[in-house]
PDB file of N, CA and C in Angstrom:
ATOM      1  N   MET A   1      64.310  63.759 -27.497  1.00 56.00           N
ATOM      2  CA  MET A   1      63.779  62.409 -27.670  1.00 56.00           C
ATOM      3  C   MET A   1      63.489  62.191 -29.151  1.00 56.00           C
ATOM      4  N   ALA A   2      63.668  60.989 -29.598  1.00 78.00           N
ATOM      5  CA  ALA A   2      63.432  60.664 -31.007  1.00 78.00           C
ATOM      6  C   ALA A   2      62.158  59.840 -31.151  1.00 78.00           C
ATOM      7  N   ASN A   3      61.752  59.635 -32.400  1.00 87.00           N
ATOM      8  CA  ASN A   3      60.623  58.754 -32.667  1.00 87.00           C
ATOM      9  C   ASN A   3      60.954  57.375 -32.108  1.00 87.00           C
ATOM     10  N   ALA A   4      59.958  56.676 -31.571  1.00 91.00           N
ATOM     11  CA  ALA A   4      60.224  55.373 -30.960  1.00 91.00           C
ATOM     12  C   ALA A   4      59.037  54.440 -31.126  1.00 91.00           C
ATOM     13  N   PHE A   5      59.330  53.139 -31.269  1.00 95.00           N
ATOM     14  CA  PHE A   5      58.301  52.107 -31.341  1.00 95.00           C
ATOM     15  C   PHE A   5      58.489  51.166 -30.162  1.00 95.00           C
ATOM     16  N   THR A   6      57.393  50.848 -29.460  1.00 96.00           N
ATOM     17  CA  THR A   6      57.419  49.909 -28.354  1.00 96.00           C
ATOM     18  C   THR A   6      56.436  48.788 -28.656  1.00 96.00           C
ATOM     19  N   ALA A   7      56.954  47.566 -28.776  1.00 96.00           N
ATOM     20  CA  ALA A   7      56.101  46.413 -29.066  1.00 96.00           C
ATOM     21  C   ALA A   7      55.414  45.935 -27.793  1.00 96.00           C
ATOM     22  N   SER A   8      54.113  45.690 -27.879  1.00 96.00           N
ATOM     23  CA  SER A   8      53.370  45.144 -26.749  1.00 96.00           C
ATOM     24  C   SER A   8      53.094  43.655 -26.936  1.00 96.00           C
ATOM     25  N   LYS A   9      53.071  43.199 -28.200  1.00 95.00           N
ATOM     26  CA  LYS A   9      52.888  41.777 -28.535  1.00 95.00           C
ATOM     27  C   LYS A   9      53.732  41.475 -29.763  1.00 95.00           C
ATOM     28  N   PHE A  10      54.206  40.236 -29.858  1.00 93.00           N
ATOM     29  CA  PHE A  10      54.899  39.830 -31.075  1.00 93.00           C
ATOM     30  C   PHE A  10      54.872  38.316 -31.194  1.00 93.00           C
ATOM     31  N   TYR A  11      55.005  37.827 -32.421  1.00 91.00           N
ATOM     32  CA  TYR A  11      55.173  36.396 -32.620  1.00 91.00           C
ATOM     33  C   TYR A  11      56.018  36.147 -33.856  1.00 91.00           C
ATOM     34  N   LEU A  12      56.761  35.047 -33.809  1.00 88.00           N
ATOM     35  CA  LEU A  12      57.645  34.622 -34.887  1.00 88.00           C
ATOM     36  C   LEU A  12      56.961  33.544 -35.707  1.00 88.00           C
ATOM     37  N   TYR A  13      57.252  33.502 -36.997  1.00 84.00           N
ATOM     38  CA  TYR A  13      56.744  32.433 -37.846  1.00 84.00           C
ATOM     39  C   TYR A  13      57.607  32.331 -39.092  1.00 84.00           C
ATOM     40  N   GLY A  14      57.408  31.255 -39.849  1.00 79.00           N
ATOM     41  CA  GLY A  14      58.075  31.079 -41.137  1.00 79.00           C
ATOM     42  C   GLY A  14      59.441  30.433 -41.034  1.00 79.00           C
ATOM     43  N   GLY A  15      59.881  29.860 -42.140  1.00 68.00           N
ATOM     44  CA  GLY A  15      61.209  29.256 -42.215  1.00 68.00           C
ATOM     45  C   GLY A  15      61.291  27.925 -41.516  1.00 68.00           C
ATOM     46  N   MET A  16      62.464  27.326 -41.580  1.00 68.00           N
ATOM     47  CA  MET A  16      62.672  26.004 -40.990  1.00 68.00           C
ATOM     48  C   MET A  16      62.523  26.024 -39.475  1.00 68.00           C
ATOM     49  N   ASN A  17      62.981  27.086 -38.843  1.00 65.00           N
ATOM     50  CA  ASN A  17      62.906  27.180 -37.389  1.00 65.00           C
ATOM     51  C   ASN A  17      61.791  28.100 -36.927  1.00 65.00           C
ATOM     52  N   LYS A  18      60.906  28.465 -37.846  1.00 64.00           N
ATOM     53  CA  LYS A  18      59.778  29.350 -37.563  1.00 64.00           C
ATOM     54  C   LYS A  18      60.236  30.656 -36.916  1.00 64.00           C
ATOM     55  N   GLN A  19      61.348  31.185 -37.399  1.00 66.00           N
ATOM     56  CA  GLN A  19      61.849  32.423 -36.833  1.00 66.00           C
ATOM     57  C   GLN A  19      62.340  33.404 -37.893  1.00 66.00           C
ATOM     58  N   ASP A  20      61.934  33.228 -39.130  1.00 82.00           N
ATOM     59  CA  ASP A  20      62.393  34.127 -40.181  1.00 82.00           C
ATOM     60  C   ASP A  20      61.595  35.421 -40.245  1.00 82.00           C
ATOM     61  N   ARG A  21      60.350  35.366 -39.832  1.00 90.00           N
ATOM     62  CA  ARG A  21      59.472  36.534 -39.902  1.00 90.00           C
ATOM     63  C   ARG A  21      58.904  36.810 -38.521  1.00 90.00           C
ATOM     64  N   ILE A  22      58.600  38.096 -38.307  1.00 93.00           N
ATOM     65  CA  ILE A  22      58.032  38.487 -37.026  1.00 93.00           C
ATOM     66  C   ILE A  22      56.897  39.482 -37.260  1.00 93.00           C
ATOM     67  N   VAL A  23      55.878  39.371 -36.443  1.00 95.00           N
ATOM     68  CA  VAL A  23      54.781  40.331 -36.420  1.00 95.00           C
ATOM     69  C   VAL A  23      54.849  41.022 -35.068  1.00 95.00           C
ATOM     70  N   ARG A  24      54.851  42.354 -35.102  1.00 96.00           N
ATOM     71  CA  ARG A  24      54.898  43.133 -33.869  1.00 96.00           C
ATOM     72  C   ARG A  24      53.701  44.069 -33.833  1.00 96.00           C
ATOM     73  N   GLU A  25      53.080  44.137 -32.670  1.00 97.00           N
ATOM     74  CA  GLU A  25      51.963  45.052 -32.437  1.00 97.00           C
ATOM     75  C   GLU A  25      52.397  45.991 -31.329  1.00 97.00           C
ATOM     76  N   GLY A  26      52.180  47.275 -31.505  1.00 97.00           N
ATOM     77  CA  GLY A  26      52.607  48.190 -30.457  1.00 97.00           C
ATOM     78  C   GLY A  26      52.300  49.633 -30.742  1.00 97.00           C
ATOM     79  N   SER A  27      52.993  50.503 -30.003  1.00 96.00           N
ATOM     80  CA  SER A  27      52.757  51.933 -30.109  1.00 96.00           C
ATOM     81  C   SER A  27      53.963  52.639 -30.709  1.00 96.00           C
ATOM     82  N   LEU A  28      53.671  53.610 -31.531  1.00 94.00           N
ATOM     83  CA  LEU A  28      54.673  54.432 -32.197  1.00 94.00           C
ATOM     84  C   LEU A  28      54.502  55.855 -31.681  1.00 94.00           C
ATOM     85  N   VAL A  29      55.546  56.391 -31.081  1.00 92.00           N
ATOM     86  CA  VAL A  29      55.507  57.757 -30.562  1.00 92.00           C
ATOM     87  C   VAL A  29      56.307  58.641 -31.511  1.00 92.00           C
ATOM     88  N   ILE A  30      55.635  59.634 -32.059  1.00 89.00           N
ATOM     89  CA  ILE A  30      56.272  60.614 -32.940  1.00 89.00           C
ATOM     90  C   ILE A  30      56.440  61.888 -32.124  1.00 89.00           C
ATOM     91  N   ASP A  31      57.682  62.368 -32.022  1.00 84.00           N
ATOM     92  CA  ASP A  31      57.894  63.589 -31.256  1.00 84.00           C
ATOM     93  C   ASP A  31      58.464  64.720 -32.099  1.00 84.00           C
ATOM     94  N   THR A  32      58.572  64.503 -33.406  1.00 71.00           N
ATOM     95  CA  THR A  32      59.017  65.569 -34.296  1.00 71.00           C
ATOM     96  C   THR A  32      58.396  65.363 -35.668  1.00 71.00           C
ATOM     97  N   THR A  33      57.834  66.379 -36.244  1.00 60.00           N
ATOM     98  CA  THR A  33      57.229  66.227 -37.564  1.00 60.00           C
ATOM     99  C   THR A  33      58.270  66.179 -38.669  1.00 60.00           C
ATOM    100  N   ALA A  34      59.510  66.520 -38.377  1.00 59.00           N
ATOM    101  CA  ALA A  34      60.554  66.510 -39.406  1.00 59.00           C
ATOM    102  C   ALA A  34      60.831  65.098 -39.922  1.00 59.00           C
ATOM    103  N   ASP A  35      60.714  64.086 -39.065  1.00 61.00           N
ATOM    104  CA  ASP A  35      60.959  62.703 -39.459  1.00 61.00           C
ATOM    105  C   ASP A  35      59.737  61.844 -39.178  1.00 61.00           C
ATOM    106  N   GLY A  36      58.571  62.310 -39.577  1.00 66.00           N
ATOM    107  CA  GLY A  36      57.327  61.660 -39.217  1.00 66.00           C
ATOM    108  C   GLY A  36      56.794  60.636 -40.186  1.00 66.00           C
ATOM    109  N   GLY A  37      57.539  60.234 -41.194  1.00 67.00           N
ATOM    110  CA  GLY A  37      57.118  59.126 -42.018  1.00 67.00           C
ATOM    111  C   GLY A  37      56.722  59.430 -43.436  1.00 67.00           C
ATOM    112  N   ALA A  38      56.849  60.649 -43.888  1.00 62.00           N
ATOM    113  CA  ALA A  38      56.374  60.995 -45.219  1.00 62.00           C
ATOM    114  C   ALA A  38      57.255  60.453 -46.332  1.00 62.00           C
ATOM    115  N   THR A  39      58.543  60.408 -46.110  1.00 71.00           N
ATOM    116  CA  THR A  39      59.436  59.959 -47.178  1.00 71.00           C
ATOM    117  C   THR A  39      60.202  58.724 -46.752  1.00 71.00           C
ATOM    118  N   LYS A  40      60.695  58.018 -47.748  1.00 77.00           N
ATOM    119  CA  LYS A  40      61.471  56.812 -47.511  1.00 77.00           C
ATOM    120  C   LYS A  40      62.639  57.132 -46.581  1.00 77.00           C
ATOM    121  N   GLY A  41      62.785  56.344 -45.534  1.00 78.00           N
ATOM    122  CA  GLY A  41      63.873  56.529 -44.598  1.00 78.00           C
ATOM    123  C   GLY A  41      63.506  57.250 -43.321  1.00 78.00           C
ATOM    124  N   ASP A  42      62.371  57.943 -43.286  1.00 84.00           N
ATOM    125  CA  ASP A  42      61.971  58.669 -42.078  1.00 84.00           C
ATOM    126  C   ASP A  42      61.735  57.730 -40.894  1.00 84.00           C
ATOM    127  N   LEU A  43      61.045  56.618 -41.130  1.00 91.00           N
ATOM    128  CA  LEU A  43      60.753  55.632 -40.091  1.00 91.00           C
ATOM    129  C   LEU A  43      61.374  54.303 -40.528  1.00 91.00           C
ATOM    130  N   PRO A  44      62.675  54.107 -40.292  1.00 93.00           N
ATOM    131  CA  PRO A  44      63.388  52.944 -40.806  1.00 93.00           C
ATOM    132  C   PRO A  44      62.934  51.623 -40.181  1.00 93.00           C
ATOM    133  N   ALA A  45      63.104  50.536 -40.934  1.00 95.00           N
ATOM    134  CA  ALA A  45      62.750  49.203 -40.452  1.00 95.00           C
ATOM    135  C   ALA A  45      63.458  48.888 -39.138  1.00 95.00           C
ATOM    136  N   SER A  46      64.684  49.344 -38.990  1.00 95.00           N
ATOM    137  CA  SER A  46      65.455  49.067 -37.774  1.00 95.00           C
ATOM    138  C   SER A  46      64.783  49.638 -36.524  1.00 95.00           C
ATOM    139  N   MET A  47      64.013  50.710 -36.658  1.00 93.00           N
ATOM    140  CA  MET A  47      63.307  51.287 -35.524  1.00 93.00           C
ATOM    141  C   MET A  47      62.275  50.298 -34.966  1.00 93.00           C
ATOM    142  N   PHE A  48      61.771  49.418 -35.822  1.00 96.00           N
ATOM    143  CA  PHE A  48      60.795  48.411 -35.424  1.00 96.00           C
ATOM    144  C   PHE A  48      61.459  47.067 -35.110  1.00 96.00           C
ATOM    145  N   GLY A  49      62.792  47.034 -35.098  1.00 94.00           N
ATOM    146  CA  GLY A  49      63.535  45.802 -34.842  1.00 94.00           C
ATOM    147  C   GLY A  49      63.531  44.860 -36.026  1.00 94.00           C
ATOM    148  N   LEU A  50      63.378  45.394 -37.239  1.00 95.00           N
ATOM    149  CA  LEU A  50      63.283  44.586 -38.444  1.00 95.00           C
ATOM    150  C   LEU A  50      64.419  44.906 -39.415  1.00 95.00           C
ATOM    151  N   ARG A  51      64.733  43.946 -40.264  1.00 94.00           N
ATOM    152  CA  ARG A  51      65.674  44.173 -41.361  1.00 94.00           C
ATOM    153  C   ARG A  51      64.927  44.719 -42.567  1.00 94.00           C
ATOM    154  N   LYS A  52      63.694  44.203 -42.771  1.00 95.00           N
ATOM    155  CA  LYS A  52      62.866  44.607 -43.901  1.00 95.00           C
ATOM    156  C   LYS A  52      61.405  44.538 -43.494  1.00 95.00           C
ATOM    157  N   ILE A  53      60.644  45.571 -43.839  1.00 96.00           N
ATOM    158  CA  ILE A  53      59.199  45.598 -43.567  1.00 96.00           C
ATOM    159  C   ILE A  53      58.488  44.979 -44.764  1.00 96.00           C
ATOM    160  N   THR A  54      57.625  43.996 -44.512  1.00 95.00           N
ATOM    161  CA  THR A  54      56.893  43.351 -45.596  1.00 95.00           C
ATOM    162  C   THR A  54      55.405  43.709 -45.604  1.00 95.00           C
ATOM    163  N   ARG A  55      54.860  44.061 -44.440  1.00 96.00           N
ATOM    164  CA  ARG A  55      53.439  44.397 -44.346  1.00 96.00           C
ATOM    165  C   ARG A  55      53.197  45.278 -43.132  1.00 96.00           C
ATOM    166  N   VAL A  56      52.176  46.104 -43.213  1.00 97.00           N
ATOM    167  CA  VAL A  56      51.828  46.949 -42.074  1.00 97.00           C
ATOM    168  C   VAL A  56      50.316  47.210 -42.096  1.00 97.00           C
ATOM    169  N   SER A  57      49.738  47.321 -40.924  1.00 96.00           N
ATOM    170  CA  SER A  57      48.321  47.665 -40.825  1.00 96.00           C
ATOM    171  C   SER A  57      48.146  49.164 -41.036  1.00 96.00           C
ATOM    172  N   ASN A  58      46.906  49.593 -41.124  1.00 94.00           N
ATOM    173  CA  ASN A  58      46.645  51.026 -41.029  1.00 94.00           C
ATOM    174  C   ASN A  58      47.070  51.469 -39.636  1.00 94.00           C
ATOM    175  N   ILE A  59      47.348  52.734 -39.489  1.00 94.00           N
ATOM    176  CA  ILE A  59      47.774  53.285 -38.210  1.00 94.00           C
ATOM    177  C   ILE A  59      46.590  54.010 -37.587  1.00 94.00           C
ATOM    178  N   THR A  60      46.376  53.796 -36.288  1.00 95.00           N
ATOM    179  CA  THR A  60      45.323  54.532 -35.587  1.00 95.00           C
ATOM    180  C   THR A  60      45.969  55.439 -34.552  1.00 95.00           C
ATOM    181  N   ILE A  61      45.412  56.625 -34.406  1.00 92.00           N
ATOM    182  CA  ILE A  61      45.902  57.542 -33.384  1.00 92.00           C
ATOM    183  C   ILE A  61      45.354  57.061 -32.043  1.00 92.00           C
ATOM    184  N   SER A  62      46.055  57.364 -30.967  1.00 87.00           N
ATOM    185  CA  SER A  62      45.702  56.824 -29.653  1.00 87.00           C
ATOM    186  C   SER A  62      44.296  57.174 -29.200  1.00 87.00           C
ATOM    187  N   THR A  63      43.716  58.238 -29.712  1.00 88.00           N
ATOM    188  CA  THR A  63      42.352  58.622 -29.323  1.00 88.00           C
ATOM    189  C   THR A  63      41.289  57.900 -30.151  1.00 88.00           C
ATOM    190  N   ASN A  64      41.723  57.072 -31.105  1.00 87.00           N
ATOM    191  CA  ASN A  64      40.828  56.367 -32.028  1.00 87.00           C
ATOM    192  C   ASN A  64      40.008  57.327 -32.879  1.00 87.00           C
ATOM    193  N   ALA A  65      40.508  58.541 -33.079  1.00 89.00           N
ATOM    194  CA  ALA A  65      39.790  59.554 -33.853  1.00 89.00           C
ATOM    195  C   ALA A  65      40.196  59.564 -35.320  1.00 89.00           C
ATOM    196  N   LYS A  66      41.283  58.865 -35.666  1.00 89.00           N
ATOM    197  CA  LYS A  66      41.771  58.936 -37.032  1.00 89.00           C
ATOM    198  C   LYS A  66      42.429  57.615 -37.435  1.00 89.00           C
ATOM    199  N   ILE A  67      42.188  57.204 -38.689  1.00 90.00           N
ATOM    200  CA  ILE A  67      42.854  56.039 -39.275  1.00 90.00           C
ATOM    201  C   ILE A  67      43.738  56.559 -40.398  1.00 90.00           C
ATOM    202  N   ILE A  68      45.003  56.153 -40.386  1.00 90.00           N
ATOM    203  CA  ILE A  68      45.972  56.651 -41.351  1.00 90.00           C
ATOM    204  C   ILE A  68      46.501  55.484 -42.177  1.00 90.00           C
ATOM    205  N   PRO A  69      46.429  55.568 -43.514  1.00 91.00           N
ATOM    206  CA  PRO A  69      46.957  54.481 -44.340  1.00 91.00           C
ATOM    207  C   PRO A  69      48.480  54.423 -44.247  1.00 91.00           C
ATOM    208  N   ALA A  70      49.032  53.209 -44.296  1.00 92.00           N
ATOM    209  CA  ALA A  70      50.479  53.017 -44.215  1.00 92.00           C
ATOM    210  C   ALA A  70      50.899  51.884 -45.136  1.00 92.00           C
ATOM    211  N   ALA A  71      52.167  51.910 -45.541  1.00 92.00           N
ATOM    212  CA  ALA A  71      52.723  50.864 -46.400  1.00 92.00           C
ATOM    213  C   ALA A  71      54.235  50.870 -46.254  1.00 92.00           C
ATOM    214  N   PRO A  72      54.874  49.712 -46.540  1.00 94.00           N
ATOM    215  CA  PRO A  72      56.334  49.713 -46.559  1.00 94.00           C
ATOM    216  C   PRO A  72      56.829  50.480 -47.780  1.00 94.00           C
ATOM    217  N   ALA A  73      58.035  51.048 -47.690  1.00 92.00           N
ATOM    218  CA  ALA A  73      58.676  51.648 -48.857  1.00 92.00           C
ATOM    219  C   ALA A  73      58.894  50.549 -49.885  1.00 92.00           C
ATOM    220  N   ASP A  74      59.140  50.908 -51.125  1.00 92.00           N
ATOM    221  CA  ASP A  74      59.272  49.922 -52.204  1.00 92.00           C
ATOM    222  C   ASP A  74      60.300  48.842 -51.923  1.00 92.00           C
ATOM    223  N   ASP A  75      61.358  49.143 -51.189  1.00 94.00           N
ATOM    224  CA  ASP A  75      62.373  48.132 -50.885  1.00 94.00           C
ATOM    225  C   ASP A  75      62.250  47.577 -49.467  1.00 94.00           C
ATOM    226  N   GLY A  76      61.225  47.977 -48.726  1.00 95.00           N
ATOM    227  CA  GLY A  76      60.987  47.475 -47.374  1.00 95.00           C
ATOM    228  C   GLY A  76      61.890  48.069 -46.315  1.00 95.00           C
ATOM    229  N   SER A  77      62.664  49.081 -46.672  1.00 95.00           N
ATOM    230  CA  SER A  77      63.627  49.646 -45.724  1.00 95.00           C
ATOM    231  C   SER A  77      63.009  50.576 -44.692  1.00 95.00           C
ATOM    232  N   SER A  78      61.772  51.027 -44.945  1.00 93.00           N
ATOM    233  CA  SER A  78      61.149  51.961 -44.012  1.00 93.00           C
ATOM    234  C   SER A  78      59.632  51.945 -44.170  1.00 93.00           C
ATOM    235  N   LEU A  79      58.970  52.582 -43.206  1.00 93.00           N
ATOM    236  CA  LEU A  79      57.518  52.708 -43.198  1.00 93.00           C
ATOM    237  C   LEU A  79      57.142  54.073 -43.752  1.00 93.00           C
ATOM    238  N   MET A  80      56.145  54.103 -44.609  1.00 90.00           N
ATOM    239  CA  MET A  80      55.638  55.358 -45.146  1.00 90.00           C
ATOM    240  C   MET A  80      54.157  55.466 -44.824  1.00 90.00           C
ATOM    241  N   VAL A  81      53.667  56.686 -44.635  1.00 89.00           N
ATOM    242  CA  VAL A  81      52.260  56.895 -44.327  1.00 89.00           C
ATOM    243  C   VAL A  81      51.648  57.873 -45.311  1.00 89.00           C
ATOM    244  N   GLY A  82      50.337  57.759 -45.481  1.00 85.00           N
ATOM    245  CA  GLY A  82      49.608  58.644 -46.381  1.00 85.00           C
ATOM    246  C   GLY A  82      48.683  59.538 -45.594  1.00 85.00           C
ATOM    247  N   GLY A  83      48.084  60.466 -46.301  1.00 77.00           N
ATOM    248  CA  GLY A  83      47.159  61.356 -45.608  1.00 77.00           C
ATOM    249  C   GLY A  83      46.343  62.162 -46.589  1.00 77.00           C
ATOM    250  N   GLY A  84      45.325  62.805 -46.082  1.00 66.00           N
ATOM    251  CA  GLY A  84      44.473  63.634 -46.923  1.00 66.00           C
ATOM    252  C   GLY A  84      43.628  62.809 -47.858  1.00 66.00           C
ATOM    253  N   THR A  85      42.906  63.467 -48.710  1.00 68.00           N
ATOM    254  CA  THR A  85      42.002  62.767 -49.619  1.00 68.00           C
ATOM    255  C   THR A  85      42.743  62.061 -50.743  1.00 68.00           C
ATOM    256  N   SER A  86      43.935  62.506 -51.069  1.00 73.00           N
ATOM    257  CA  SER A  86      44.691  61.878 -52.162  1.00 73.00           C
ATOM    258  C   SER A  86      45.585  60.743 -51.678  1.00 73.00           C
ATOM    259  N   ASN A  87      45.690  60.560 -50.350  1.00 70.00           N
ATOM    260  CA  ASN A  87      46.583  59.577 -49.750  1.00 70.00           C
ATOM    261  C   ASN A  87      48.026  59.776 -50.163  1.00 70.00           C
ATOM    262  N   ALA A  88      48.400  61.010 -50.453  1.00 81.00           N
ATOM    263  CA  ALA A  88      49.794  61.328 -50.744  1.00 81.00           C
ATOM    264  C   ALA A  88      50.614  61.125 -49.474  1.00 81.00           C
ATOM    265  N   ALA A  89      51.913  60.909 -49.632  1.00 83.00           N
ATOM    266  CA  ALA A  89      52.778  60.766 -48.474  1.00 83.00           C
ATOM    267  C   ALA A  89      52.631  61.976 -47.565  1.00 83.00           C
ATOM    268  N   ALA A  90      52.569  61.714 -46.263  1.00 82.00           N
ATOM    269  CA  ALA A  90      52.369  62.800 -45.295  1.00 82.00           C
ATOM    270  C   ALA A  90      53.071  62.461 -43.992  1.00 82.00           C
ATOM    271  N   ASP A  91      53.554  63.474 -43.304  1.00 83.00           N
ATOM    272  CA  ASP A  91      54.165  63.280 -41.992  1.00 83.00           C
ATOM    273  C   ASP A  91      53.100  62.965 -40.956  1.00 83.00           C
ATOM    274  N   LEU A  92      53.472  62.126 -40.001  1.00 84.00           N
ATOM    275  CA  LEU A  92      52.623  61.931 -38.833  1.00 84.00           C
ATOM    276  C   LEU A  92      52.877  63.092 -37.888  1.00 84.00           C
ATOM    277  N   ALA A  93      51.819  63.665 -37.353  1.00 84.00           N
ATOM    278  CA  ALA A  93      51.967  64.742 -36.381  1.00 84.00           C
ATOM    279  C   ALA A  93      52.474  64.157 -35.062  1.00 84.00           C
ATOM    280  N   ASN A  94      52.971  65.005 -34.200  1.00 86.00           N
ATOM    281  CA  ASN A  94      53.396  64.544 -32.878  1.00 86.00           C
ATOM    282  C   ASN A  94      52.242  63.817 -32.205  1.00 86.00           C
ATOM    283  N   GLY A  95      52.526  62.685 -31.574  1.00 89.00           N
ATOM    284  CA  GLY A  95      51.491  61.936 -30.888  1.00 89.00           C
ATOM    285  C   GLY A  95      51.845  60.472 -30.754  1.00 89.00           C
ATOM    286  N   THR A  96      50.896  59.709 -30.237  1.00 93.00           N
ATOM    287  CA  THR A  96      51.055  58.271 -30.058  1.00 93.00           C
ATOM    288  C   THR A  96      50.097  57.557 -30.991  1.00 93.00           C
ATOM    289  N   TYR A  97      50.617  56.558 -31.699  1.00 94.00           N
ATOM    290  CA  TYR A  97      49.863  55.813 -32.697  1.00 94.00           C
ATOM    291  C   TYR A  97      50.002  54.321 -32.425  1.00 94.00           C
ATOM    292  N   TYR A  98      49.034  53.542 -32.919  1.00 97.00           N
ATOM    293  CA  TYR A  98      49.080  52.090 -32.760  1.00 97.00           C
ATOM    294  C   TYR A  98      49.082  51.441 -34.133  1.00 97.00           C
ATOM    295  N   LEU A  99      49.880  50.367 -34.274  1.00 97.00           N
ATOM    296  CA  LEU A  99      49.956  49.647 -35.541  1.00 97.00           C
ATOM    297  C   LEU A  99      50.446  48.237 -35.310  1.00 97.00           C
ATOM    298  N   THR A 100      50.257  47.410 -36.337  1.00 97.00           N
ATOM    299  CA  THR A 100      50.813  46.072 -36.394  1.00 97.00           C
ATOM    300  C   THR A 100      51.705  46.045 -37.616  1.00 97.00           C
ATOM    301  N   ILE A 101      52.944  45.593 -37.428  1.00 98.00           N
ATOM    302  CA  ILE A 101      53.925  45.610 -38.508  1.00 98.00           C
ATOM    303  C   ILE A 101      54.578  44.238 -38.618  1.00 98.00           C
ATOM    304  N   GLU A 102      54.862  43.825 -39.844  1.00 96.00           N
ATOM    305  CA  GLU A 102      55.439  42.512 -40.110  1.00 96.00           C
ATOM    306  C   GLU A 102      56.690  42.680 -40.951  1.00 96.00           C
ATOM    307  N   GLY A 103      57.662  41.824 -40.701  1.00 95.00           N
ATOM    308  CA  GLY A 103      58.883  41.902 -41.499  1.00 95.00           C
ATOM    309  C   GLY A 103      59.835  40.768 -41.205  1.00 95.00           C
ATOM    310  N   THR A 104      61.049  40.920 -41.722  1.00 93.00           N
ATOM    311  CA  THR A 104      62.092  39.899 -41.534  1.00 93.00           C
ATOM    312  C   THR A 104      63.111  40.393 -40.529  1.00 93.00           C
ATOM    313  N   LEU A 105      63.679  39.429 -39.835  1.00 87.00           N
ATOM    314  CA  LEU A 105      64.688  39.737 -38.817  1.00 87.00           C
ATOM    315  C   LEU A 105      66.067  39.825 -39.433  1.00 87.00           C
TER     316      LEU A 105
END
């Protein structure tokens, strides 16, 4: 099984037809630490159904025991996460996480 995102809520906004941007809220399941989000490309925008990530909330683990900082990669092609006291890029451990992510279709 691979890393997967399941949206529980979403809404479209922006543009002439109000469909250029989308906000998705849902769960992210990480099942391998090898591609857990530390470097650009590990968690691609396409995994979230997006062409480009423009904004993301902090990530919470399903037990609500930890808050993890997150941001889009410099070109919006993927999601990156931080960790530790320095907030350096870090892999997400295996588990289920919740986040809200915004981007373009």
